[in-house]
C-alpha positions as a Markdown table, in Angstrom:
| # | Residue | x | y | z |
|---|---|---|---|---|
| 1 | Met | 10.1 | -26.7 | 211.5 |
| 2 | Leu | 9.5 | -23.0 | 211.5 |
| 3 | Leu | 7.1 | -21.5 | 209.0 |
| 4 | Ala | 8.1 | -18.2 | 207.5 |
| 5 | Ile | 6.4 | -15.2 | 209.2 |
| 6 | Ser | 8.0 | -11.9 | 208.2 |
| 7 | Thr | 7.6 | -8.4 | 207.0 |
| 8 | Val | 7.7 | -8.1 | 203.3 |
| 9 | Met | 8.8 | -5.1 | 201.3 |
| 10 | Val | 9.1 | -4.1 | 197.7 |
| 11 | Ala | 12.4 | -4.1 | 195.8 |
| 12 | Pro | 14.9 | -1.5 | 197.1 |
| 13 | Ala | 15.6 | 1.3 | 194.6 |
| 14 | Ala | 18.6 | 2.6 | 196.5 |
| 15 | Ser | 20.8 | 1.6 | 199.4 |
| 16 | Ala | 18.7 | 3.6 | 201.8 |
| 17 | Glu | 15.9 | 1.1 | 201.1 |
| 18 | Ile | 17.9 | -2.1 | 201.7 |
| 19 | Pro | 15.8 | -4.5 | 204.0 |
| 20 | Gly | 16.5 | -4.3 | 207.7 |
| 21 | Lys | 18.5 | -7.0 | 209.5 |
| 22 | Asp | 16.9 | -10.4 | 208.7 |
| 23 | Glu | 13.9 | -8.6 | 207.1 |
| 24 | Ile | 12.5 | -10.5 | 204.1 |
| 25 | Ala | 11.9 | -8.7 | 200.8 |
| 26 | Lys | 10.6 | -10.4 | 197.7 |
| 27 | Ser | 8.8 | -9.9 | 194.4 |
| 28 | Pro | 5.0 | -10.5 | 194.4 |
| 29 | Asn | 5.3 | -13.7 | 192.5 |
| 30 | Phe | 7.4 | -15.4 | 195.2 |
| 31 | Thr | 6.0 | -17.2 | 198.3 |
| 32 | His | 8.2 | -18.2 | 201.2 |
| 33 | Leu | 6.7 | -21.5 | 202.3 |
| 34 | Ala | 8.9 | -22.7 | 205.1 |
| 35 | Asn | 12.2 | -22.5 | 206.9 |
| 36 | Ile | 14.0 | -25.0 | 209.1 |
| 37 | Pro | 17.1 | -23.8 | 210.9 |
| 38 | Lys | 20.4 | -25.7 | 210.9 |
| 39 | Gln | 20.2 | -28.5 | 213.4 |
| 40 | Gly | 22.3 | -29.9 | 216.3 |
| 41 | Pro | 26.1 | -30.2 | 215.5 |
| 42 | Leu | 25.5 | -28.4 | 212.2 |
| 43 | Ala | 24.0 | -25.3 | 213.7 |
| 44 | Gly | 27.1 | -23.2 | 214.5 |
| 45 | Ala | 27.8 | -20.0 | 212.6 |
| 46 | Gly | 31.1 | -21.5 | 211.3 |
| 47 | Asn | 29.2 | -24.6 | 210.0 |
| 48 | Leu | 28.1 | -23.2 | 206.6 |
| 49 | Gly | 25.2 | -24.6 | 204.6 |
| 50 | Ser | 26.5 | -25.7 | 201.2 |
| 51 | Asp | 25.2 | -27.8 | 198.2 |
| 52 | Trp | 22.1 | -29.8 | 197.6 |
| 53 | Ala | 21.1 | -33.1 | 196.0 |
| 54 | Phe | 17.6 | -34.6 | 195.6 |
| 55 | Lys | 16.1 | -38.0 | 195.4 |
| 56 | Gly | 12.4 | -38.8 | 195.4 |
| 57 | Asn | 10.8 | -37.1 | 198.4 |
| 58 | Tyr | 14.1 | -36.3 | 200.0 |
| 59 | Ala | 16.6 | -33.4 | 199.9 |
| 60 | Phe | 20.2 | -33.9 | 201.1 |
| 61 | Gly | 21.8 | -30.6 | 202.3 |
| 62 | Gly | 25.5 | -30.3 | 202.7 |
| 63 | Asn | 27.0 | -28.4 | 205.6 |
| 64 | Tyr | 30.7 | -27.9 | 206.6 |
| 65 | Ala | 30.0 | -30.1 | 209.6 |
| 66 | Gly | 28.1 | -32.9 | 207.8 |
| 67 | Phe | 24.8 | -33.2 | 206.0 |
| 68 | Thr | 21.0 | -33.2 | 206.7 |
| 69 | Val | 18.3 | -35.4 | 205.1 |
| 70 | Tyr | 14.9 | -33.6 | 204.8 |
| 71 | Asp | 11.6 | -35.2 | 203.9 |
| 72 | Ile | 10.1 | -32.8 | 201.3 |
| 73 | Ser | 7.0 | -34.9 | 200.4 |
| 74 | Lys | 5.0 | -31.9 | 201.6 |
| 75 | Pro | 7.2 | -28.9 | 200.6 |
| 76 | Gln | 5.1 | -26.5 | 202.7 |
| 77 | Glu | 5.9 | -28.7 | 205.8 |
| 78 | Pro | 9.4 | -30.2 | 205.3 |
| 79 | Lys | 10.8 | -32.3 | 208.1 |
| 80 | Val | 14.3 | -33.3 | 209.3 |
| 81 | Val | 14.8 | -37.0 | 208.8 |
| 82 | Thr | 18.4 | -37.2 | 210.1 |
| 83 | Val | 21.5 | -35.1 | 210.8 |
| 84 | Val | 24.9 | -36.7 | 210.0 |
| 85 | Ser | 27.9 | -35.2 | 211.8 |
| 86 | Cys | 30.9 | -35.5 | 209.6 |
| 87 | Pro | 33.1 | -32.3 | 209.6 |
| 88 | Gly | 35.1 | -31.5 | 206.4 |
| 89 | Ser | 34.3 | -28.5 | 204.2 |
| 90 | Gln | 32.6 | -28.0 | 201.9 |
| 91 | Asn | 30.7 | -31.3 | 202.1 |
| 92 | Asp | 29.2 | -30.8 | 198.7 |
| 93 | Val | 26.9 | -33.8 | 197.9 |
| 94 | Ser | 25.8 | -35.9 | 194.9 |
| 95 | Leu | 23.8 | -39.0 | 194.6 |
| 96 | Ala | 23.8 | -42.2 | 192.5 |
| 97 | Gly | 21.4 | -45.1 | 193.3 |
| 98 | Asn | 21.6 | -45.6 | 197.0 |
| 99 | Leu | 25.0 | -43.9 | 197.4 |
| 100 | Leu | 25.8 | -40.4 | 198.6 |
| 101 | Phe | 29.2 | -38.8 | 197.8 |
| 102 | Leu | 30.5 | -36.1 | 200.1 |
| 103 | Ser | 33.4 | -33.8 | 199.3 |
| 104 | Thr | 36.1 | -33.1 | 201.9 |
| 105 | Asp | 38.3 | -30.1 | 201.1 |
| 106 | Ala | 39.8 | -29.6 | 204.5 |
| 107 | Ser | 43.0 | -31.2 | 205.7 |
| 108 | Met | 41.9 | -33.7 | 208.4 |
| 109 | Ser | 43.6 | -36.1 | 210.8 |
| 110 | Asp | 42.0 | -39.1 | 209.0 |
| 111 | Asp | 39.1 | -40.1 | 206.8 |
| 112 | Ser | 36.6 | -40.7 | 209.6 |
| 113 | Cys | 33.7 | -38.6 | 210.6 |
| 114 | Gln | 35.5 | -38.0 | 214.0 |
| 115 | Ala | 38.5 | -36.5 | 212.3 |
| 116 | Val | 39.9 | -33.1 | 213.5 |
| 117 | Pro | 41.9 | -30.6 | 211.4 |
| 118 | Lys | 45.5 | -31.4 | 210.7 |
| 119 | Pro | 48.0 | -29.3 | 208.7 |
| 120 | Ala | 48.2 | -30.1 | 205.0 |
| 121 | Thr | 51.9 | -30.0 | 205.3 |
| 122 | Glu | 51.8 | -33.4 | 207.1 |
| 123 | Lys | 51.8 | -36.4 | 204.8 |
| 124 | Ser | 49.3 | -38.3 | 207.0 |
| 125 | Ala | 46.6 | -35.6 | 206.6 |
| 126 | Trp | 43.6 | -36.7 | 204.6 |
| 127 | Glu | 41.2 | -35.0 | 202.1 |
| 128 | Gly | 39.0 | -36.5 | 199.4 |
| 129 | Ile | 35.6 | -38.2 | 198.9 |
| 130 | Lys | 33.5 | -40.0 | 201.5 |
| 131 | Ile | 30.9 | -42.5 | 200.3 |
| 132 | Phe | 27.7 | -43.3 | 202.3 |
| 133 | Asp | 25.0 | -45.9 | 201.7 |
| 134 | Ile | 21.6 | -44.1 | 202.0 |
| 135 | Ser | 19.4 | -47.2 | 201.5 |
| 136 | Asp | 17.9 | -46.3 | 204.9 |
| 137 | Val | 17.7 | -42.5 | 204.8 |
| 138 | Arg | 17.2 | -42.4 | 208.5 |
| 139 | Asn | 20.5 | -44.1 | 209.1 |
| 140 | Pro | 23.1 | -43.4 | 206.4 |
| 141 | Arg | 26.0 | -45.8 | 206.6 |
| 142 | Tyr | 29.6 | -44.7 | 206.0 |
| 143 | Val | 31.1 | -47.1 | 203.4 |
| 144 | Lys | 34.4 | -45.9 | 202.0 |
| 145 | Ala | 36.7 | -43.0 | 201.6 |
| 146 | Val | 38.9 | -42.2 | 198.6 |
| 147 | Glu | 41.8 | -39.7 | 199.0 |
| 148 | Thr | 42.4 | -37.3 | 196.1 |
| 149 | Lys | 45.1 | -34.8 | 195.3 |
| 150 | Cys | 44.3 | -31.4 | 196.9 |
| 151 | Gly | 41.1 | -32.9 | 198.4 |
| 152 | Ser | 37.7 | -32.4 | 196.9 |
| 153 | His | 36.3 | -28.9 | 196.8 |
| 154 | Thr | 33.3 | -30.1 | 194.7 |
| 155 | Asn | 32.3 | -33.3 | 193.0 |
| 156 | Thr | 30.3 | -34.1 | 189.8 |
| 157 | Leu | 28.7 | -37.4 | 189.1 |
| 158 | Val | 29.0 | -38.8 | 185.6 |
| 159 | Pro | 27.0 | -42.0 | 184.9 |
| 160 | Gly | 29.0 | -44.9 | 183.5 |
| 161 | Lys | 27.7 | -48.2 | 182.2 |
| 162 | Lys | 24.8 | -49.7 | 184.1 |
| 163 | Gly | 25.7 | -50.0 | 187.8 |
| 164 | Thr | 28.7 | -47.8 | 187.6 |
| 165 | Ser | 29.3 | -44.1 | 188.3 |
| 166 | Tyr | 32.3 | -41.8 | 187.9 |
| 167 | Ile | 33.0 | -39.0 | 190.4 |
| 168 | Tyr | 34.8 | -36.1 | 188.9 |
| 169 | Val | 36.7 | -34.4 | 191.7 |
| 170 | Ser | 37.5 | -30.7 | 191.4 |
| 171 | Ser | 40.3 | -29.3 | 193.6 |
| 172 | Tyr | 42.7 | -26.4 | 193.3 |
| 173 | Arg | 45.5 | -24.2 | 194.7 |
| 174 | Pro | 48.4 | -26.6 | 195.2 |
| 175 | Asp | 51.4 | -25.6 | 197.4 |
| 176 | Gly | 55.0 | -26.9 | 197.3 |
| 177 | Thr | 54.8 | -27.5 | 201.1 |
| 178 | Phe | 51.8 | -29.9 | 200.7 |
| 179 | Pro | 52.9 | -33.5 | 200.1 |
| 180 | Asp | 49.5 | -34.5 | 198.6 |
| 181 | Cys | 48.9 | -31.2 | 196.7 |
| 182 | Gln | 51.9 | -30.4 | 194.6 |
| 183 | Pro | 52.1 | -27.9 | 191.8 |
| 184 | Pro | 51.4 | -27.9 | 188.9 |
| 185 | His | 47.9 | -29.1 | 189.6 |
| 186 | Asp | 46.3 | -29.0 | 186.1 |
| 187 | Leu | 44.1 | -32.0 | 186.7 |
| 188 | Ile | 40.9 | -33.5 | 188.0 |
| 189 | Ser | 40.7 | -36.8 | 189.8 |
| 190 | Ile | 38.2 | -39.4 | 188.4 |
| 191 | Ile | 36.9 | -42.0 | 190.9 |
| 192 | Lys | 35.2 | -45.1 | 189.5 |
| 193 | Val | 32.4 | -46.5 | 191.7 |
| 194 | Pro | 30.8 | -49.9 | 191.2 |
| 195 | His | 27.3 | -49.5 | 192.8 |
| 196 | Ser | 27.2 | -53.2 | 193.9 |
| 197 | Asp | 30.6 | -52.8 | 195.6 |
| 198 | Pro | 31.2 | -49.2 | 196.6 |
| 199 | Ala | 34.0 | -50.2 | 198.9 |
| 200 | Ala | 36.0 | -50.9 | 195.7 |
| 201 | Ala | 35.8 | -47.3 | 194.6 |
| 202 | Ala | 39.2 | -45.9 | 193.5 |
| 203 | Val | 40.9 | -43.2 | 191.5 |
| 204 | Ile | 41.3 | -44.5 | 188.0 |
| 205 | Ala | 42.5 | -41.4 | 186.2 |
| 206 | Glu | 44.0 | -38.0 | 186.7 |
| 207 | Pro | 43.7 | -36.3 | 183.3 |
| 208 | Asn | 45.8 | -33.2 | 182.7 |
| 209 | Leu | 43.2 | -30.7 | 181.4 |
| 210 | Phe | 45.6 | -27.8 | 181.0 |
| 211 | Pro | 48.9 | -29.0 | 179.4 |
| 212 | Asp | 49.7 | -25.4 | 178.6 |
| 213 | Gly | 49.4 | -24.5 | 182.3 |
| 214 | Gly | 46.1 | -22.6 | 181.9 |
| 215 | Asn | 45.6 | -19.0 | 182.6 |
| 216 | Pro | 48.7 | -17.5 | 184.3 |
| 217 | Gly | 46.5 | -15.0 | 186.1 |
| 218 | Asp | 47.4 | -11.5 | 187.4 |
| 219 | Pro | 50.2 | -10.9 | 189.9 |
| 220 | Ala | 49.5 | -10.7 | 193.6 |
| 221 | Gly | 48.7 | -7.2 | 194.7 |
| 222 | Thr | 46.6 | -6.3 | 191.7 |
| 223 | Pro | 44.3 | -3.6 | 192.9 |
| 224 | Trp | 40.8 | -4.7 | 194.0 |
| 225 | Pro | 38.4 | -5.5 | 192.4 |
| 226 | Asn | 40.6 | -6.2 | 189.4 |
| 227 | Gly | 42.7 | -9.3 | 189.0 |
| 228 | Thr | 42.1 | -12.8 | 187.4 |
| 229 | Ser | 43.0 | -16.0 | 189.2 |
| 230 | Ala | 45.7 | -18.3 | 187.8 |
| 231 | Thr | 44.3 | -21.7 | 186.8 |
| 232 | Ser | 45.6 | -24.5 | 189.1 |
| 233 | Gly | 42.7 | -26.9 | 188.8 |
| 234 | Cys | 39.0 | -26.5 | 188.5 |
| 235 | His | 36.5 | -25.2 | 191.0 |
| 236 | Asp | 33.4 | -26.8 | 189.6 |
| 237 | Leu | 32.3 | -29.0 | 186.7 |
| 238 | Thr | 28.8 | -29.5 | 185.3 |
| 239 | Ala | 28.2 | -32.5 | 183.1 |
| 240 | Tyr | 25.4 | -32.9 | 180.6 |
| 241 | Pro | 25.6 | -36.7 | 180.1 |
| 242 | Asp | 22.9 | -37.0 | 177.4 |
| 243 | Glu | 25.0 | -34.6 | 175.3 |
| 244 | Glu | 28.3 | -36.1 | 176.3 |
| 245 | Ile | 29.7 | -32.7 | 177.2 |
| 246 | Met | 30.8 | -30.9 | 180.4 |
| 247 | Ala | 31.4 | -27.3 | 181.3 |
| 248 | Gly | 34.3 | -26.4 | 183.6 |
| 249 | Ala | 34.7 | -23.3 | 185.7 |
| 250 | Cys | 38.4 | -23.5 | 186.3 |
| 251 | Met | 39.6 | -20.4 | 188.2 |
| 252 | Gly | 41.0 | -18.5 | 185.3 |
| 253 | Asp | 39.4 | -20.4 | 182.4 |
| 254 | Gly | 35.9 | -21.4 | 181.2 |
| 255 | Val | 36.0 | -24.7 | 179.5 |
| 256 | Leu | 33.9 | -27.0 | 177.3 |
| 257 | Phe | 34.8 | -30.7 | 177.6 |
| 258 | Asp | 34.0 | -33.8 | 175.7 |
| 259 | Ile | 33.1 | -36.7 | 178.1 |
| 260 | Ser | 32.0 | -39.3 | 175.5 |
| 261 | Asp | 34.5 | -41.6 | 177.2 |
| 262 | Pro | 34.0 | -40.7 | 180.9 |
| 263 | Glu | 37.4 | -42.1 | 181.8 |
| 264 | Lys | 39.1 | -39.8 | 179.2 |
| 265 | Pro | 37.6 | -36.3 | 179.2 |
| 266 | Tyr | 39.3 | -33.8 | 176.9 |
| 267 | Thr | 39.0 | -30.1 | 176.2 |
| 268 | Ile | 37.0 | -28.9 | 173.2 |
| 269 | Thr | 37.5 | -25.2 | 173.7 |
| 270 | Ser | 38.1 | -22.6 | 176.4 |
| 271 | Val | 37.7 | -18.9 | 177.0 |
| 272 | Arg | 39.0 | -16.2 | 179.3 |
| 273 | Asp | 37.7 | -12.9 | 180.6 |
| 274 | Asp | 40.7 | -11.1 | 182.2 |
| 275 | Glu | 38.8 | -7.8 | 182.3 |
| 276 | Asn | 35.7 | -8.7 | 184.3 |
| 277 | Phe | 36.1 | -12.3 | 185.7 |
| 278 | Ala | 38.2 | -12.8 | 188.8 |
| 279 | Phe | 37.3 | -16.5 | 189.5 |
| 280 | Trp | 35.4 | -18.8 | 187.2 |
| 281 | His | 33.3 | -20.6 | 189.8 |
| 282 | Ser | 30.4 | -22.7 | 188.3 |
| 283 | Ala | 28.6 | -23.4 | 185.1 |
| 284 | Thr | 25.1 | -24.2 | 183.9 |
| 285 | Phe | 24.0 | -25.4 | 180.4 |
| 286 | Asn | 20.6 | -24.5 | 179.0 |
| 287 | Asn | 18.5 | -27.5 | 178.1 |
| 288 | Lys | 19.4 | -27.4 | 174.4 |
| 289 | Ala | 23.1 | -27.4 | 175.3 |
| 290 | Asn | 23.8 | -24.4 | 173.1 |
| 291 | Lys | 24.5 | -22.0 | 175.9 |
| 292 | Ile | 26.5 | -21.9 | 179.1 |
| 293 | Val | 26.1 | -19.6 | 182.0 |
| 294 | Phe | 29.4 | -19.2 | 183.9 |
| 295 | Thr | 29.6 | -17.4 | 187.3 |
| 296 | Asp | 32.3 | -15.2 | 188.6 |
| 297 | Glu | 32.9 | -15.6 | 192.4 |
| 298 | Leu | 34.6 | -12.2 | 192.9 |
| 299 | Gly | 36.0 | -12.0 | 196.4 |
| 300 | Gly | 35.5 | -15.8 | 197.0 |
| 301 | Gly | 32.0 | -15.3 | 198.4 |
| 302 | Gly | 33.1 | -13.3 | 201.3 |
| 303 | Ala | 33.0 | -9.7 | 199.9 |
| 304 | Ala | 30.3 | -7.1 | 199.3 |
| 305 | Thr | 30.2 | -6.9 | 195.5 |
| 306 | Cys | 26.6 | -6.2 | 194.7 |
| 307 | Asn | 26.9 | -2.4 | 194.9 |
| 308 | Thr | 27.6 | 0.6 | 192.7 |
| 309 | Thr | 31.3 | 0.5 | 193.6 |
| 310 | Ile | 31.8 | -2.8 | 191.9 |
| 311 | Gly | 29.2 | -2.3 | 189.2 |
| 312 | Ser | 27.2 | -4.7 | 187.0 |
| 313 | Glu | 29.9 | -6.6 | 185.2 |
| 314 | Lys | 32.1 | -8.0 | 187.9 |
| 315 | Gly | 30.9 | -10.7 | 190.3 |
| 316 | Ala | 28.3 | -11.5 | 187.7 |
| 317 | Asn | 27.1 | -14.3 | 185.3 |
| 318 | Ala | 28.5 | -14.4 | 181.8 |
| 319 | Ile | 26.3 | -16.0 | 179.1 |
| 320 | Tyr | 28.1 | -17.7 | 176.2 |
| 321 | Asp | 26.6 | -19.3 | 173.1 |
| 322 | Ile | 28.1 | -22.6 | 171.9 |
| 323 | Val | 28.6 | -22.3 | 168.2 |
| 324 | Gly | 29.8 | -24.8 | 165.7 |
| 325 | Ser | 29.7 | -28.6 | 166.1 |
| 326 | Gly | 31.8 | -31.5 | 167.4 |
| 327 | Asp | 35.4 | -30.7 | 168.3 |
| 328 | Lys | 35.1 | -27.4 | 166.3 |
| 329 | Arg | 32.7 | -25.9 | 168.8 |
| 330 | Lys | 33.5 | -22.5 | 170.3 |
| 331 | Leu | 32.2 | -20.3 | 173.1 |
| 332 | Arg | 31.0 | -16.8 | 172.1 |
| 333 | Phe | 30.4 | -14.2 | 174.8 |
| 334 | Arg | 26.9 | -12.6 | 174.6 |
| 335 | Ser | 26.2 | -10.7 | 177.9 |
| 336 | Tyr | 26.5 | -10.4 | 181.7 |
| 337 | Tyr | 23.7 | -10.7 | 184.2 |
| 338 | Lys | 23.8 | -9.5 | 187.8 |
| 339 | Ile | 21.0 | -8.9 | 190.2 |
| 340 | Pro | 19.8 | -5.3 | 189.9 |
| 341 | Arg | 19.2 | -4.6 | 193.6 |
| 342 | Pro | 21.8 | -2.8 | 195.8 |
| 343 | Asn | 23.1 | -4.7 | 198.8 |
| 344 | Ala | 24.6 | -3.3 | 202.0 |
| 345 | Asp | 28.4 | -3.2 | 202.5 |
| 346 | Thr | 27.8 | -5.8 | 205.4 |
| 347 | Glu | 26.4 | -8.3 | 202.9 |
| 348 | Asn | 28.6 | -10.8 | 201.1 |
| 349 | Cys | 27.0 | -11.0 | 197.6 |
| 350 | Val | 28.1 | -12.5 | 194.3 |
| 351 | Ala | 26.9 | -15.0 | 191.7 |
| 352 | His | 26.7 | -18.5 | 193.0 |
| 353 | Asn | 24.9 | -21.9 | 192.6 |
| 354 | Gly | 21.7 | -22.4 | 190.6 |
| 355 | Ser | 19.8 | -24.6 | 188.3 |
| 356 | Leu | 17.3 | -24.5 | 185.4 |
| 357 | Ile | 13.6 | -24.1 | 185.7 |
| 358 | Pro | 12.4 | -26.5 | 182.9 |
| 359 | Val | 10.1 | -24.4 | 180.6 |
| 360 | Lys | 10.0 | -25.6 | 177.0 |
| 361 | Gly | 11.2 | -23.0 | 174.5 |
| 362 | Lys | 12.7 | -20.8 | 177.3 |
| 363 | Asp | 16.0 | -20.6 | 179.2 |
| 364 | Ile | 15.2 | -19.8 | 182.8 |
| 365 | Met | 17.4 | -20.2 | 185.8 |
| 366 | Val | 17.0 | -19.9 | 189.6 |
| 367 | Gln | 20.2 | -18.8 | 191.3 |
| 368 | Ala | 21.7 | -18.1 | 194.7 |
| 369 | Trp | 23.6 | -14.9 | 195.4 |
| 370 | Tyr | 24.6 | -15.4 | 199.0 |
| 371 | Gln | 23.1 | -12.4 | 200.9 |
| 372 | Gly | 21.9 | -11.0 | 197.6 |
| 373 | Gly | 19.2 | -13.7 | 198.0 |
| 374 | Ile | 17.7 | -15.7 | 195.2 |
| 375 | Ser | 17.0 | -14.6 | 191.6 |
| 376 | Val | 14.9 | -16.2 | 188.9 |
| 377 | Trp | 16.0 | -14.9 | 185.5 |
| 378 | Asp | 15.5 | -15.5 | 181.8 |
| 379 | Phe | 18.4 | -15.8 | 179.3 |
| 380 | Thr | 16.4 | -17.1 | 176.3 |
| 381 | Asn | 17.8 | -14.0 | 174.6 |
| 382 | Ser | 21.4 | -14.5 | 175.6 |
| 383 | Arg | 22.1 | -10.9 | 174.7 |
| 384 | Lys | 19.3 | -9.5 | 176.9 |
| 385 | Pro | 18.8 | -11.5 | 180.1 |
| 386 | Lys | 16.1 | -10.3 | 182.4 |
| 387 | Glu | 14.9 | -11.0 | 186.0 |
| 388 | Ile | 11.5 | -12.6 | 186.6 |
| 389 | Gly | 11.4 | -12.7 | 190.4 |
| 390 | Trp | 13.5 | -12.6 | 193.5 |
| 391 | Phe | 13.7 | -13.2 | 197.3 |
| 392 | Glu | 16.2 | -11.9 | 199.9 |
| 393 | Arg | 16.7 | -11.2 | 203.5 |
| 394 | Gly | 18.3 | -8.0 | 204.9 |
| 395 | Pro | 21.9 | -8.2 | 206.4 |
| 396 | Trp | 22.5 | -11.2 | 208.6 |
| 397 | Ser | 24.9 | -9.2 | 210.8 |
| 398 | Asp | 25.9 | -5.7 | 211.6 |
| 399 | Thr | 29.3 | -6.5 | 210.3 |
| 400 | Leu | 30.4 | -8.2 | 207.1 |
| 401 | Gln | 29.9 | -11.9 | 207.9 |
| 402 | Thr | 29.4 | -14.9 | 205.6 |
| 403 | Gly | 25.7 | -15.7 | 205.1 |
| 404 | Gly | 22.9 | -16.0 | 202.6 |
| 405 | Ser | 21.9 | -18.6 | 200.0 |
| 406 | Trp | 24.7 | -20.9 | 198.9 |
| 407 | Ser | 22.6 | -23.1 | 196.6 |
| 408 | Ala | 19.1 | -22.4 | 195.2 |
| 409 | Tyr | 17.8 | -25.2 | 193.0 |
| 410 | Tyr | 14.4 | -25.9 | 191.4 |
| 411 | Tyr | 13.1 | -29.4 | 192.0 |
| 412 | Asn | 9.6 | -30.6 | 191.1 |
| 413 | Gly | 7.8 | -27.3 | 191.3 |
| 414 | Tyr | 9.6 | -25.7 | 194.3 |
| 415 | Ile | 12.8 | -23.8 | 195.0 |
| 416 | Tyr | 15.0 | -25.2 | 197.8 |
| 417 | Ser | 17.7 | -22.8 | 199.2 |
| 418 | Asn | 20.5 | -23.9 | 201.5 |
| 419 | Asp | 21.1 | -20.8 | 203.5 |
| 420 | Ile | 24.6 | -20.6 | 205.0 |
| 421 | Gln | 23.2 | -19.5 | 208.3 |
| 422 | Lys | 19.4 | -19.8 | 208.3 |
| 423 | Gly | 19.1 | -23.4 | 207.0 |
| 424 | Leu | 16.5 | -24.8 | 204.6 |
| 425 | Asp | 14.2 | -22.3 | 202.9 |
| 426 | Val | 11.4 | -23.6 | 200.7 |
| 427 | Leu | 10.0 | -21.2 | 198.2 |
| 428 | Gln | 7.6 | -21.1 | 195.2 |
| 429 | Ile | 7.4 | -18.8 | 192.3 |
| 430 | Lys | 4.1 | -18.5 | 190.5 |
| 431 | Asp | 4.5 | -16.6 | 187.2 |
| 432 | Ala | 3.3 | -17.2 | 183.7 |
| 433 | Ala | 6.9 | -17.4 | 182.6 |
| 434 | Thr | 7.8 | -20.3 | 185.0 |
| 435 | Asp | 4.6 | -22.1 | 185.9 |
| 436 | Lys | 5.0 | -24.8 | 183.2 |
| 437 | Gly | 8.2 | -25.9 | 184.9 |
| 438 | Ala | 6.2 | -27.6 | 187.7 |
| 439 | Arg | 4.9 | -30.2 | 185.2 |
| 440 | Val | 8.4 | -31.8 | 185.0 |
| 441 | Lys | 8.8 | -34.3 | 187.8 |
| 442 | Leu | 12.3 | -35.7 | 188.3 |
| 443 | Pro | 13.2 | -38.9 | 190.3 |
| 444 | Leu | 16.7 | -37.5 | 191.0 |
| 445 | Leu | 18.6 | -34.2 | 190.7 |
| 446 | Asn | 22.3 | -33.5 | 191.1 |
| 447 | Ala | 22.4 | -30.0 | 189.8 |
| 448 | Gln | 26.0 | -30.5 | 188.5 |
| 449 | Thr | 24.8 | -33.5 | 186.5 |
| 450 | Gln | 22.2 | -31.9 | 184.3 |
| 451 | Pro | 19.4 | -34.0 | 182.9 |
| 452 | Asp | 17.6 | -33.4 | 179.7 |
| 453 | Tyr | 14.6 | -32.2 | 181.6 |
| 454 | Phe | 12.1 | -32.9 | 178.9 |
| 455 | Asp | 12.8 | -36.6 | 178.9 |
| 456 | Phe | 10.6 | -36.5 | 182.0 |
| 457 | Asp | 7.9 | -34.1 | 180.7 |
């Protein structure tokens, strides 16, 4: 473990004040407690850190080459428990009971952790969900693999009846030359997992969520940074099981779903933003489930979009109020939110993964922005969002290379960031607006399976 020792500067007011290479800058209410670099076979620059899941005193960090289990019982002194080598991007993770679900969205030679890349044009190539038993966190045991159409870019856990979970698998961009990923691909895959017999996990439904074909998108060659993606699947789904709803970020569409029957989700309403949204990437409810924050991943996470050239409304968050009730609910746009600090043209920066900070009566979120760092912001007034605090590093490279915070989530009083290149960062915000969030102690957190936080208060 390496403790954070760095020069700290105030917020840059102009591009000339952007932090130097790898220099840390932050607001006064942020403390950088610790950093652990990527370990062993997960350490290479091409092995990107990805998503998080949490259980008790452990954090499970995805990486394109596998996943790492960390002991976070002392957040100021986290420790690596084990590193699991299992290549297959993105390796997003979620947890249920003693099971870990790992997304493979890379065409591989087989479903093992020793697989090598294989063209998706070959029928024998494999993509999908891998299941591990984590009863012994020091020795996760690979149990089962389930192949899904177009692989698994992300996965979302939806609880079923006692002892059962459903994994909603998001995947997209079919191709007529791919035997297992044929267009049209207007579906998600639903895997049913009996906890007592995870080896029996299987795809039980492939609901068509876009019978009208979804957003047709803009034609290829539309000048940058304009252009909206066609909908050919979903990128990410966030379920709120207590409310029996789910938000879908589905390339060209933002969607609100009913999941009262987890085997038969259906669309309540959807929205499009063909002016400012290029790629609907992810979604977060507020705790009252009357708002959704959608993110736009302009440039796919590999472009410099946090600058005056792009502006404040592209590559941003869009805040929608949910109005009405039942199947008559609609989504009403209220405002955009984008980090206010300029980034260098060598920094990939765009809205990415985050979670709520549970403060009663407030809607506050912590969010990753790749090399734009981490932002804590308040959207209680959905028309006037505002930033509370922030943390970032200067450019990782002298040229535009993929880096920065992929996922930044709040868990039991601390912020955990999975930095694409730098590994685990543990941070703490101390502010009158957020301090009450530390009172809420969760036994488990999958950020894409939102709890009602105040059931634990």
